[in-house]
Amino acid sequence: MAKGYEVLEMLCKGVEYVYRGENYEDIDWLDKKPAITKNEFEAGFAQYDAWKAEQDAAQAAAKAALLDRLGITEDEAKLLLS
Amino acid sequence: MAAGLGFKDFVTGEVLTAADVDGYLMQGIWVFASAAARDAAVTSPQEGNFAYLKDTNVTTYYTGSAWANLDTTGMTNPMTTTGDTIYSSSGSTPARLGIGSTGQVLTVAGGVPTWATPAGGGGKVLQVVEGILTGNVGSASATFADTGLTVTITPTLATSKVLVIASCSSVMKTAVNTNVGLKLLRGATQIFYNDYIAHTGGSVANNVGSVSLVKLDSPATTSATTYKVQMANMAATGTTLINEYAGAAGNTVTSSIIAMEIGA
């Protein structure tokens, strides 16, 4: 189950807010105007896992492509950064 | 004038003599127009005679050697204000001790009582209050905002210090390149600042556990004083959090803020 801040990160990139709790009413929109509706927020909990998996897959693919282009393994990359 | 003879219970048929009249019946309070009239009428006063003088509204009595004023021989009230008290400044001389200030105690200085501010216990803890924050708080803004972690204390003495200890639990940033800023405020006044918390220099999540904000403050007041913690997401990206939790059933992450009044 996603947490409120994870749903907000997914739906409200670049929006300034503070929230104290897990409910839509707990969000203090510092821009004064709500960036999303309560329905969008509540629906976001069900969408988050798929979105996160997509993000992780895209990141993994990008990393693999980079390693392939450099012609090194992940372990060799870690060694270079150590 | 005859001296007073005390008290006599006259019985039926008893002959009232001149001595009875002078010694018993005339021993009330005589009324005269003035002291001069009294002295003219009573040429040989006896100890215990009483006379009321109409011109000065004073009751006098004869001591055996002189007339004395009954009304002025009592204590003259020196008090003038609500809360005043009376003490002896010298022998039987009464003196006024004006009401002290709130929080003052009665002590002795120079051999007489006086109101003074107490020392406050010399570093002792006079009171302790606590505030609790349950539930996580997140920020996506670089502007410091209230977390809800707050405590209010009313110092008993303006000279007291207040030791404030705020412990923010499970402080973290999500997987972005930012860091956590925390402030401790007395009312709207910043008294403690800390940032770069949970910084990694990269886009990985980082939970640093508890972060303490500790300040020995001197509010110099006896009014209710509120201390609170504010948080900011310093790079305004991702989320910074306190009271983040893993979701274990029955376990609730809490942060606390404690204010202790310390006697000066």
PDB file of N, CA, C and O in Angstrom, chain B residues 20 113 164 232 264:
ATOM      1  N   ASP B  20     -22.720  57.488  97.565  1.00  0.00           N
ATOM      2  CA  ASP B  20     -23.169  56.500  96.572  1.00  0.00           C
ATOM      3  C   ASP B  20     -23.330  57.145  95.202  1.00  0.00           C
ATOM      4  O   ASP B  20     -22.943  56.581  94.173  1.00  0.00           O
ATOM      5  N   PRO B 113      10.499  42.762  57.829  1.00  0.00           N
ATOM      6  CA  PRO B 113      10.002  41.957  56.715  1.00  0.00           C
ATOM      7  C   PRO B 113       9.961  42.765  55.421  1.00  0.00           C
ATOM      8  O   PRO B 113       9.786  43.982  55.448  1.00  0.00           O
ATOM      9  N   VAL B 164      14.515  23.388  26.332  1.00  0.00           N
ATOM     10  CA  VAL B 164      13.614  22.786  25.349  1.00  0.00           C
ATOM     11  C   VAL B 164      14.356  21.647  24.646  1.00  0.00           C
ATOM     12  O   VAL B 164      15.469  21.836  24.133  1.00  0.00           O
ATOM     13  N   ALA B 232      11.527  22.100   6.620  1.00  0.00           N
ATOM     14  CA  ALA B 232      11.529  22.503   5.212  1.00  0.00           C
ATOM     15  C   ALA B 232      12.216  21.424   4.385  1.00  0.00           C
ATOM     16  O   ALA B 232      13.089  20.703   4.882  1.00  0.00           O
ATOM     17  N   ALA B 264      16.402  30.133  38.145  1.00  0.00           N
ATOM     18  CA  ALA B 264      17.671  30.853  37.903  1.00  0.00           C
ATOM     19  C   ALA B 264      18.612  30.701  39.088  1.00  0.00           C
ATOM     20  O   ALA B 264      18.177  30.516  40.206  1.00  0.00           O
TER      21      ALA B 264
END
